Amino acid sequence: MKMILSAVDGWKRVCHRSLIARCPGFLPLMLLVILAGCRKEKHSFSPPGSRSTAEAALRQQNAALEEFAEMLAAGLTDASLRALLHDELARKFDRDFDVLYTAFRHKTAAGISAQQRLAAAAAQPNLRLKTDGRAALQERLDDIAAVFPLLNLSVPVHFERWDAAESPWVAVCPLDFREGITGKIKTFDAAGKVHFLRADTPPERPVVVVGMNERVRIQPDGSYRLKADYLPEAGMDIQAARRDAVAVVTTACPDSFRTDGTYERLTGMYFGDLSHYESWVQGAPEIHLRLIAPNKDNDFRSLTIVKEIDHMEPRKRKDINERWWFTDVALLPWYRETYGKTLMLDFTEDDPSLFFHPQKMTVGGGFDVNDDLDTDMSLTFEISTQDDHIGSAIIDQLKCPPTHAQDGSFGFRFYDVGPDFFFRLESYD
């Protein structure tokens, strides 16, 4: 509760001093998302919880992120600040080139904190910021850090190309970013000039992105921890040694492809065009897998989700974009008496969402229970409106993976979910 009240108090100060002149009093919504809204001018206000209230809050929160990004772009004219940020990103505290601003602001170079350097460099008359002097900017940054505990700084692409001697542009990933809908990314240079980058095409140069961290959870005491369900580092590479040893695919395939009771494993994933599901501005994709099977407790007459595996994520987006990311994810021991002869694998790409407005997804098809004929069944579940549903595939326990035109070049059979997503399964203990 103390953390929430601190955030509320911080947001009041943010609103008081920001370009967004005044705060409306919708405390319930503010407490819900640990954020609040401000507005530029007085006008009639919608009741808390209404769609227009949420949309107004979202616009105003995005405006605050843009203001921070403009300050950061100006602040990175300080060579020591650039070097400090470069070194902190290289640490990859969450296995990506990320750093939380709440942690970075206290890092020091020559006895001066990153936030002090940022405020000093951002206090330039050519910027559009309406705050006066370094002290006011520091207070503003304190407030932003309090309101946005997951405020994240990252270089999602081309980090290895970043020469810390050069000032990078700073882009903003808005809270309501959507692949395929958000077409352009607002970006600032050191002088405060606005540029727009394509959301579906990675830039040629490294760009610092301001947004929310997708890999961290905030604890009740205000501290953070990494999400525990990320694919372990060892599991990400266990298949790498086998990758080059895969023989050219053969057309021969045994009649009984799987032995009942062997462990089913997800051993590879591939995106043909990753930008369809995850823009460069958000880095590597977070893949959510649902295993769906006929429900034994209902005499196999309905479907149920038997297991979910969340946040499978490669270290870099290029590890899975137009190439196979070889993994070793244990799914389950496939016993026919428990799951029947068919399983469905359903994939979603997860994106962060402060406002969870669920959308219903219905999946289904013909499921084969033991030696019975195919039975058409479906299942409905909810995902966030920010998430992208990739698709589903029904796997027959006894049948080989299908053949595709790319089998010869890849060297193995695989399953096609589409568009632009393939996966590979293997069965072994």
Tab-separated table of C-alpha atoms in Angstrom:
chain	number	residue	atom	x	y	z
A	1	MET	CA	0.000	0.000	0.000
A	2	LYS	CA	2.891	2.341	0.801
A	3	MET	CA	4.280	1.821	-2.710
A	4	ILE	CA	0.885	2.637	-4.290
A	5	LEU	CA	0.449	5.807	-2.217
A	6	SER	CA	3.971	6.871	-3.137
A	7	ALA	CA	3.162	6.356	-6.793
A	8	VAL	CA	-0.056	8.336	-6.454
A	9	ASP	CA	1.772	11.196	-4.750
A	10	GLY	CA	4.470	11.067	-7.403
A	11	TRP	CA	1.930	11.208	-10.204
A	12	LYS	CA	0.277	14.260	-8.640
A	13	ARG	CA	3.635	16.022	-8.796
A	14	VAL	CA	4.217	14.759	-12.340
A	15	CYS	CA	0.905	16.221	-13.430
A	16	HIS	CA	1.508	19.482	-11.626
A	17	ARG	CA	4.785	20.189	-13.401
A	18	SER	CA	4.314	18.488	-16.752
A	19	LEU	CA	3.189	19.690	-20.131
A	20	ILE	CA	-0.062	17.968	-19.263
A	21	ALA	CA	-1.374	20.660	-17.008
A	22	ARG	CA	-3.923	19.217	-14.573
A	23	CYS	CA	-4.979	15.898	-13.023
A	24	PRO	CA	-8.567	14.698	-13.038
A	25	GLY	CA	-9.587	12.814	-9.938
A	26	PHE	CA	-10.179	9.249	-11.035
A	27	LEU	CA	-8.409	7.560	-8.134
A	28	PRO	CA	-9.923	4.066	-8.650
A	29	LEU	CA	-8.423	3.764	-12.127
A	30	MET	CA	-5.132	5.207	-10.916
A	31	LEU	CA	-4.908	2.681	-8.096
A	32	LEU	CA	-5.801	-0.135	-10.461
A	33	VAL	CA	-2.837	0.452	-12.763
A	34	ILE	CA	-0.581	2.380	-10.330
A	35	LEU	CA	-0.804	5.216	-12.795
A	36	ALA	CA	-3.070	8.167	-13.345
A	37	GLY	CA	-3.993	10.645	-16.010
A	38	CYS	CA	-3.634	14.345	-16.498
A	39	ARG	CA	-5.351	16.630	-18.956
A	40	LYS	CA	-4.429	19.835	-20.694
A	41	GLU	CA	-7.635	21.764	-20.113
A	42	LYS	CA	-10.809	21.631	-18.085
A	43	HIS	CA	-13.786	19.868	-19.583
A	44	SER	CA	-16.499	17.437	-18.510
A	45	PHE	CA	-15.096	14.238	-17.076
A	46	SER	CA	-16.394	10.699	-17.562
A	47	PRO	CA	-17.061	8.452	-14.540
A	48	PRO	CA	-14.180	6.269	-13.286
A	49	GLY	CA	-13.857	2.990	-15.134
A	50	SER	CA	-15.481	4.182	-18.351
A	51	ARG	CA	-13.811	3.509	-21.697
A	52	SER	CA	-13.285	7.221	-22.359
A	53	THR	CA	-11.588	7.604	-18.964
A	54	ALA	CA	-9.208	4.731	-19.676
A	55	GLU	CA	-8.435	6.066	-23.146
A	56	ALA	CA	-7.739	9.546	-21.768
A	57	ALA	CA	-5.451	8.109	-19.091
A	58	LEU	CA	-3.611	6.083	-21.716
A	59	ARG	CA	-3.020	9.132	-23.918
A	60	GLN	CA	-1.689	11.101	-20.998
A	61	GLN	CA	0.585	8.311	-19.783
A	62	ASN	CA	1.997	7.953	-23.287
A	63	ALA	CA	2.609	11.717	-23.340
A	64	ALA	CA	4.621	11.389	-20.120
A	65	LEU	CA	6.714	8.620	-21.692
A	66	GLU	CA	7.354	10.828	-24.722
A	67	GLU	CA	8.493	13.653	-22.466
A	68	PHE	CA	10.914	11.303	-20.715
A	69	ALA	CA	12.222	10.045	-24.069
A	70	GLU	CA	12.896	13.602	-25.226
A	71	MET	CA	14.765	14.295	-22.004
A	72	LEU	CA	16.802	11.123	-22.390
A	73	ALA	CA	17.715	11.918	-26.002
A	74	ALA	CA	19.026	15.290	-24.863
A	75	GLY	CA	20.731	13.792	-21.816
A	76	LEU	CA	22.658	11.282	-23.894
A	77	THR	CA	24.718	14.116	-25.334
A	78	ASP	CA	26.689	13.626	-22.090
A	79	ALA	CA	29.486	11.201	-23.024
A	80	SER	CA	29.756	9.809	-19.485
A	81	LEU	CA	26.008	9.159	-19.374
A	82	ARG	CA	26.167	7.369	-22.732
A	83	ALA	CA	29.025	5.173	-21.563
A	84	LEU	CA	27.197	4.434	-18.312
A	85	LEU	CA	24.036	3.400	-20.158
A	86	HIS	CA	25.999	1.306	-22.632
A	87	ASP	CA	27.718	-0.589	-19.811
A	88	GLU	CA	24.488	-1.160	-17.870
A	89	LEU	CA	22.663	-2.473	-20.944
A	90	ALA	CA	25.568	-4.821	-21.656
A	91	ARG	CA	25.040	-6.403	-18.217
A	92	LYS	CA	21.692	-7.819	-19.474
A	93	PHE	CA	20.180	-8.089	-16.012
A	94	ASP	CA	17.129	-9.849	-17.503
A	95	ARG	CA	19.048	-11.600	-20.318
A	96	ASP	CA	18.224	-8.805	-22.758
A	97	PHE	CA	19.892	-5.445	-23.412
A	98	ASP	CA	17.612	-3.813	-20.839
A	99	VAL	CA	17.916	-1.796	-17.669
A	100	LEU	CA	15.163	-0.469	-15.401
A	101	TYR	CA	15.348	3.285	-15.027
A	102	THR	CA	14.666	2.960	-11.294
A	103	ALA	CA	18.007	1.121	-11.023
A	104	PHE	CA	19.940	3.034	-13.680
A	105	ARG	CA	19.179	6.482	-12.252
A	106	HIS	CA	21.388	5.808	-9.213
A	107	LYS	CA	24.437	4.565	-11.136
A	108	THR	CA	27.356	6.989	-10.943
A	109	ALA	CA	30.210	8.127	-13.156
A	110	ALA	CA	32.890	10.345	-11.596
A	111	GLY	CA	30.715	10.657	-8.487
A	112	ILE	CA	27.708	12.043	-10.378
A	113	SER	CA	24.537	9.958	-10.694
A	114	ALA	CA	22.974	9.091	-14.046
A	115	GLN	CA	19.865	11.086	-13.171
A	116	GLN	CA	21.893	14.165	-12.225
A	117	ARG	CA	23.734	13.950	-15.552
A	118	LEU	CA	20.462	13.439	-17.390
A	119	ALA	CA	18.848	16.485	-15.788
A	120	ALA	CA	21.897	18.660	-16.453
A	121	ALA	CA	22.161	17.724	-20.128
A	122	ALA	CA	18.396	17.952	-20.674
A	123	ALA	CA	18.204	21.522	-19.315
A	124	GLN	CA	18.651	23.049	-22.758
A	125	PRO	CA	16.684	26.009	-24.097
A	126	ASN	CA	16.151	24.382	-27.498
A	127	LEU	CA	13.990	21.588	-26.068
A	128	ARG	CA	10.220	21.810	-25.861
A	129	LEU	CA	10.226	20.881	-22.173
A	130	LYS	CA	8.419	23.415	-20.000
A	131	THR	CA	10.380	22.868	-16.798
A	132	ASP	CA	12.890	25.368	-15.477
A	133	GLY	CA	16.373	24.294	-14.519
A	134	ARG	CA	18.120	21.162	-13.376
A	135	ALA	CA	16.430	20.963	-9.979
A	136	ALA	CA	12.965	20.944	-11.539
A	137	LEU	CA	14.027	18.318	-14.053
A	138	GLN	CA	15.417	16.103	-11.302
A	139	GLU	CA	12.145	16.330	-9.394
A	140	ARG	CA	10.297	15.513	-12.591
A	141	LEU	CA	12.465	12.448	-13.123
A	142	ASP	CA	11.904	11.369	-9.503
A	143	ASP	CA	8.155	11.532	-10.090
A	144	ILE	CA	8.329	9.592	-13.357
A	145	ALA	CA	10.408	6.859	-11.675
A	146	ALA	CA	7.823	6.594	-8.890
A	147	VAL	CA	4.858	6.354	-11.244
A	148	PHE	CA	6.470	3.992	-13.775
A	149	PRO	CA	8.367	1.382	-11.701
A	150	LEU	CA	8.833	-0.792	-14.815
A	151	LEU	CA	10.144	2.043	-16.977
A	152	ASN	CA	12.662	0.319	-19.198
A	153	LEU	CA	15.590	1.475	-21.334
A	154	SER	CA	16.707	-0.931	-24.036
A	155	VAL	CA	18.525	-1.275	-27.336
A	156	PRO	CA	16.509	-4.113	-28.904
A	157	VAL	CA	18.431	-4.317	-32.188
A	158	HIS	CA	22.046	-3.698	-33.252
A	159	PHE	CA	23.412	-3.232	-29.750
A	160	GLU	CA	26.751	-4.587	-30.947
A	161	ARG	CA	26.921	-1.705	-33.434
A	162	TRP	CA	26.408	1.021	-30.850
A	163	ASP	CA	29.453	3.206	-30.612
A	164	ALA	CA	29.117	4.940	-27.252
A	165	ALA	CA	30.936	7.929	-28.753
A	166	GLU	CA	27.764	8.782	-30.698
A	167	SER	CA	24.461	10.079	-29.323
A	168	PRO	CA	21.658	7.628	-30.238
A	169	TRP	CA	18.088	8.501	-31.057
A	170	VAL	CA	15.495	7.597	-28.411
A	171	ALA	CA	12.206	5.969	-29.426
A	172	VAL	CA	8.982	5.531	-27.455
A	173	CYS	CA	7.053	2.262	-27.289
A	174	PRO	CA	3.551	3.444	-26.298
A	175	LEU	CA	1.567	1.530	-23.704
A	176	ASP	CA	-1.050	0.643	-26.319
A	177	PHE	CA	1.394	-0.513	-28.985
A	178	ARG	CA	-0.071	-3.156	-31.315
A	179	GLU	CA	1.695	-5.104	-34.060
A	180	GLY	CA	0.126	-4.482	-37.428
A	181	ILE	CA	-1.810	-1.480	-36.115
A	182	THR	CA	0.860	0.870	-34.759
A	183	GLY	CA	2.637	1.791	-37.969
A	184	LYS	CA	5.222	4.330	-36.807
A	185	ILE	CA	7.412	4.780	-33.753
A	186	LYS	CA	7.936	8.317	-32.454
A	187	THR	CA	11.642	9.007	-32.007
A	188	PHE	CA	13.682	11.976	-30.722
A	189	ASP	CA	17.178	13.111	-31.589
A	190	ALA	CA	19.471	15.045	-29.247
A	191	ALA	CA	18.040	18.408	-30.313
A	192	GLY	CA	14.462	17.334	-29.619
A	193	LYS	CA	13.571	16.933	-33.276
A	194	VAL	CA	10.928	14.278	-33.908
A	195	HIS	CA	11.484	11.433	-36.370
A	196	PHE	CA	9.207	8.508	-37.171
A	197	LEU	CA	10.549	4.976	-37.665
A	198	ARG	CA	8.629	2.114	-39.224
A	199	ALA	CA	7.322	-0.324	-36.618
A	200	ASP	CA	7.613	-3.301	-38.953
A	201	THR	CA	11.179	-2.675	-40.151
A	202	PRO	CA	14.173	-2.635	-37.782
A	203	PRO	CA	16.273	0.523	-38.213
A	204	GLU	CA	19.797	0.274	-39.563
A	205	ARG	CA	21.174	2.062	-36.525
A	206	PRO	CA	20.916	1.197	-32.808
A	207	VAL	CA	18.097	3.099	-31.119
A	208	VAL	CA	17.386	3.388	-27.392
A	209	VAL	CA	13.752	2.467	-26.694
A	210	VAL	CA	11.738	3.778	-23.739
A	211	GLY	CA	8.875	1.499	-22.693
A	212	MET	CA	7.727	-0.997	-20.077
A	213	ASN	CA	9.818	-4.034	-19.132
A	214	GLU	CA	8.139	-7.330	-20.102
A	215	ARG	CA	10.355	-9.661	-18.062
A	216	VAL	CA	9.979	-8.303	-14.535
A	217	ARG	CA	7.262	-8.451	-11.902
A	218	ILE	CA	6.901	-5.803	-9.205
A	219	GLN	CA	6.604	-7.194	-5.672
A	220	PRO	CA	4.318	-5.783	-2.922
A	221	ASP	CA	7.291	-4.138	-1.188
A	222	GLY	CA	8.265	-2.294	-4.382
A	223	SER	CA	11.155	-4.579	-5.303
A	224	TYR	CA	11.208	-6.568	-8.529
A	225	ARG	CA	12.014	-10.111	-9.566
A	226	LEU	CA	12.443	-11.763	-12.925
A	227	LYS	CA	9.551	-13.876	-14.107
A	228	ALA	CA	10.370	-17.412	-13.025
A	229	ASP	CA	8.848	-19.084	-16.058
A	230	TYR	CA	11.389	-18.006	-18.654
A	231	LEU	CA	13.077	-20.814	-20.519
A	232	PRO	CA	16.310	-21.648	-18.639
A	233	GLU	CA	19.552	-20.632	-20.277
A	234	ALA	CA	20.713	-24.242	-20.458
A	235	GLY	CA	17.495	-25.386	-22.085
A	236	MET	CA	17.809	-22.799	-24.814
A	237	ASP	CA	21.001	-24.285	-26.199
A	238	ILE	CA	20.761	-27.971	-25.438
A	239	GLN	CA	19.703	-28.692	-29.014
A	240	ALA	CA	22.361	-26.496	-30.615
A	241	ALA	CA	24.918	-29.301	-30.712
A	242	ARG	CA	22.411	-31.519	-32.503
A	243	ARG	CA	21.455	-28.881	-35.055
A	244	ASP	CA	24.309	-29.548	-37.469
A	245	ALA	CA	24.075	-33.308	-37.024
A	246	VAL	CA	20.525	-33.573	-38.398
A	247	ALA	CA	20.492	-35.802	-41.460
A	248	VAL	CA	18.750	-34.861	-44.676
A	249	VAL	CA	15.055	-35.574	-44.251
A	250	THR	CA	13.886	-38.958	-45.491
A	251	THR	CA	10.488	-39.843	-46.836
A	252	ALA	CA	10.477	-43.046	-44.812
A	253	CYS	CA	8.518	-42.849	-41.577
A	254	PRO	CA	7.387	-45.629	-39.231
A	255	ASP	CA	3.690	-46.465	-39.024
A	256	SER	CA	3.783	-45.881	-35.277
A	257	PHE	CA	5.697	-42.624	-35.007
A	258	ARG	CA	5.525	-42.321	-31.206
A	259	THR	CA	5.694	-44.953	-28.518
A	260	ASP	CA	2.953	-44.575	-25.935
A	261	GLY	CA	4.296	-42.981	-22.738
A	262	THR	CA	7.393	-41.295	-24.156
A	263	TYR	CA	8.045	-37.677	-23.257
A	264	GLU	CA	6.948	-35.146	-25.837
A	265	ARG	CA	9.334	-32.216	-26.285
A	266	LEU	CA	9.228	-28.933	-28.173
A	267	THR	CA	12.641	-28.830	-29.855
A	268	GLY	CA	12.441	-25.903	-32.256
A	269	MET	CA	10.492	-22.795	-33.294
A	270	TYR	CA	10.792	-20.581	-36.359
A	271	PHE	CA	9.277	-17.254	-37.435
A	272	GLY	CA	9.308	-16.474	-41.145
A	273	ASP	CA	8.448	-12.816	-40.484
A	274	LEU	CA	8.691	-11.989	-36.801
A	275	SER	CA	7.442	-8.422	-37.262
A	276	HIS	CA	4.004	-9.908	-37.954
A	277	TYR	CA	3.841	-10.788	-34.243
A	278	GLU	CA	6.535	-8.714	-32.490
A	279	SER	CA	7.935	-5.386	-33.652
A	280	TRP	CA	11.652	-4.671	-33.317
A	281	VAL	CA	10.800	-1.998	-30.754
A	282	GLN	CA	9.729	-4.740	-28.311
A	283	GLY	CA	12.742	-6.969	-28.880
A	284	ALA	CA	12.433	-10.754	-28.808
A	285	PRO	CA	9.014	-12.441	-28.785
A	286	GLU	CA	7.435	-13.936	-25.647
A	287	ILE	CA	5.834	-17.204	-26.729
A	288	HIS	CA	3.002	-18.740	-24.732
A	289	LEU	CA	2.070	-22.383	-25.352
A	290	ARG	CA	-1.175	-24.090	-24.342
A	291	LEU	CA	-1.463	-27.876	-24.529
A	292	ILE	CA	-5.086	-28.813	-25.165
A	293	ALA	CA	-6.463	-32.370	-25.011
A	294	PRO	CA	-9.753	-34.251	-24.695
A	295	ASN	CA	-10.870	-34.154	-21.066
A	296	LYS	CA	-10.559	-37.606	-19.502
A	297	ASP	CA	-12.708	-36.521	-16.543
A	298	ASN	CA	-15.576	-35.899	-18.956
A	299	ASP	CA	-15.140	-39.185	-20.856
A	300	PHE	CA	-13.133	-37.354	-23.532
A	301	ARG	CA	-16.278	-35.495	-24.666
A	302	SER	CA	-14.839	-31.994	-24.155
A	303	LEU	CA	-11.473	-30.246	-24.314
A	304	THR	CA	-9.314	-28.890	-21.512
A	305	ILE	CA	-6.004	-27.067	-21.167
A	306	VAL	CA	-3.691	-29.653	-19.608
A	307	LYS	CA	-0.570	-27.466	-19.408
A	308	GLU	CA	0.606	-23.930	-20.130
A	309	ILE	CA	4.200	-22.848	-20.717
A	310	ASP	CA	4.653	-19.103	-20.546
A	311	HIS	CA	7.329	-16.676	-21.702
A	312	MET	CA	9.554	-18.830	-23.849
A	313	GLU	CA	11.869	-16.174	-25.228
A	314	PRO	CA	15.130	-16.278	-27.173
A	315	ARG	CA	17.936	-14.003	-26.082
A	316	LYS	CA	17.745	-11.959	-29.294
A	317	ARG	CA	15.017	-11.599	-31.892
A	318	LYS	CA	17.452	-12.633	-34.605
A	319	ASP	CA	17.779	-16.046	-32.897
A	320	ILE	CA	14.281	-16.955	-34.106
A	321	ASN	CA	13.571	-14.579	-37.002
A	322	GLU	CA	13.952	-16.451	-40.311
A	323	ARG	CA	15.925	-19.163	-38.549
A	324	TRP	CA	15.286	-22.084	-36.208
A	325	TRP	CA	15.580	-21.484	-32.486
A	326	PHE	CA	16.489	-24.940	-31.172
A	327	THR	CA	15.130	-25.618	-27.685
A	328	ASP	CA	14.398	-28.543	-25.396
A	329	VAL	CA	11.092	-27.795	-23.673
A	330	ALA	CA	9.596	-30.790	-21.847
A	331	LEU	CA	5.866	-30.903	-22.518
A	332	LEU	CA	4.419	-34.107	-21.025
A	333	PRO	CA	4.622	-37.907	-21.138
A	334	TRP	CA	2.042	-38.807	-23.770
A	335	TYR	CA	-0.166	-41.627	-22.477
A	336	ARG	CA	-3.065	-42.454	-24.758
A	337	GLU	CA	-5.340	-43.444	-21.872
A	338	THR	CA	-4.839	-39.966	-20.376
A	339	TYR	CA	-4.899	-37.661	-23.392
A	340	GLY	CA	-6.213	-39.749	-26.261
A	341	LYS	CA	-4.481	-40.040	-29.627
A	342	THR	CA	-4.423	-36.339	-30.440
A	343	LEU	CA	-3.118	-33.193	-28.728
A	344	MET	CA	-3.449	-29.572	-29.763
A	345	LEU	CA	-0.564	-27.104	-29.416
A	346	ASP	CA	-1.811	-23.518	-29.354
A	347	PHE	CA	0.639	-20.588	-29.537
A	348	THR	CA	0.257	-16.941	-28.517
A	349	GLU	CA	2.762	-14.081	-28.564
A	350	ASP	CA	2.313	-12.194	-25.291
A	351	ASP	CA	2.568	-8.438	-24.992
A	352	PRO	CA	2.342	-6.344	-21.813
A	353	SER	CA	-0.950	-4.627	-21.091
A	354	LEU	CA	-1.743	-2.241	-18.248
A	355	PHE	CA	-5.435	-2.475	-19.073
A	356	PHE	CA	-6.504	-6.113	-19.423
A	357	HIS	CA	-9.428	-6.099	-21.820
A	358	PRO	CA	-9.769	-9.798	-22.657
A	359	GLN	CA	-10.561	-11.165	-26.057
A	360	LYS	CA	-12.037	-14.633	-26.439
A	361	MET	CA	-10.257	-17.187	-28.586
A	362	THR	CA	-12.011	-20.338	-29.798
A	363	VAL	CA	-9.892	-23.200	-31.122
A	364	GLY	CA	-10.844	-26.713	-32.162
A	365	GLY	CA	-10.963	-29.433	-34.777
A	366	GLY	CA	-11.164	-33.190	-35.085
A	367	PHE	CA	-9.787	-35.038	-32.045
A	368	ASP	CA	-9.182	-38.786	-32.113
A	369	VAL	CA	-9.791	-40.540	-28.802
A	370	ASN	CA	-8.191	-43.980	-28.824
A	371	ASP	CA	-9.690	-45.899	-31.770
A	372	ASP	CA	-12.859	-43.837	-32.078
A	373	LEU	CA	-13.630	-41.755	-35.109
A	374	ASP	CA	-12.646	-38.085	-35.106
A	375	THR	CA	-14.860	-36.004	-32.851
A	376	ASP	CA	-15.220	-32.284	-33.548
A	377	MET	CA	-14.646	-30.298	-30.355
A	378	SER	CA	-13.736	-26.735	-29.507
A	379	LEU	CA	-12.496	-24.746	-26.512
A	380	THR	CA	-12.762	-21.042	-25.690
A	381	PHE	CA	-10.275	-19.166	-23.499
A	382	GLU	CA	-9.265	-15.548	-22.939
A	383	ILE	CA	-6.123	-13.663	-23.893
A	384	SER	CA	-5.323	-9.972	-23.583
A	385	THR	CA	-6.248	-7.661	-26.426
A	386	GLN	CA	-2.540	-6.808	-26.648
A	387	ASP	CA	-1.580	-10.447	-27.281
A	388	ASP	CA	-1.279	-11.944	-30.769
A	389	HIS	CA	-2.804	-15.359	-31.328
A	390	ILE	CA	-0.369	-17.221	-33.591
A	391	GLY	CA	-2.444	-20.341	-34.191
A	392	SER	CA	-2.933	-24.015	-33.376
A	393	ALA	CA	-1.991	-27.438	-34.699
A	394	ILE	CA	-3.473	-30.841	-33.850
A	395	ILE	CA	-0.851	-33.570	-33.452
A	396	ASP	CA	-1.633	-37.250	-34.023
A	397	GLN	CA	0.357	-39.493	-31.698
A	398	LEU	CA	0.996	-42.163	-34.326
A	399	LYS	CA	1.498	-40.052	-37.429
A	400	CYS	CA	4.710	-38.483	-38.682
A	401	PRO	CA	5.008	-34.719	-38.953
A	402	PRO	CA	3.769	-33.518	-42.352
A	403	THR	CA	6.181	-32.839	-45.184
A	404	HIS	CA	6.720	-29.346	-46.557
A	405	ALA	CA	8.639	-27.802	-49.401
A	406	GLN	CA	11.231	-26.526	-46.921
A	407	ASP	CA	11.896	-29.953	-45.372
A	408	GLY	CA	14.851	-30.613	-47.642
A	409	SER	CA	16.569	-27.341	-46.806
A	410	PHE	CA	15.872	-27.564	-43.069
A	411	GLY	CA	16.797	-31.241	-42.879
A	412	PHE	CA	13.828	-32.382	-40.780
A	413	ARG	CA	10.042	-32.517	-40.668
A	414	PHE	CA	8.077	-29.864	-38.785
A	415	TYR	CA	4.578	-28.522	-38.110
A	416	ASP	CA	3.256	-25.408	-39.838
A	417	VAL	CA	0.976	-23.182	-37.733
A	418	GLY	CA	1.108	-20.112	-39.966
A	419	PRO	CA	1.230	-17.542	-41.009
A	420	ASP	CA	5.003	-17.456	-40.665
A	421	PHE	CA	5.375	-19.773	-37.674
A	422	PHE	CA	6.684	-23.361	-37.587
A	423	PHE	CA	7.569	-25.662	-34.706
A	424	ARG	CA	9.310	-28.987	-34.238
A	425	LEU	CA	8.532	-31.857	-31.840
A	426	GLU	CA	10.547	-34.877	-30.772
A	427	SER	CA	9.708	-37.742	-28.422
A	428	TYR	CA	12.346	-39.110	-26.084
A	429	ASP	CA	12.881	-39.685	-22.373
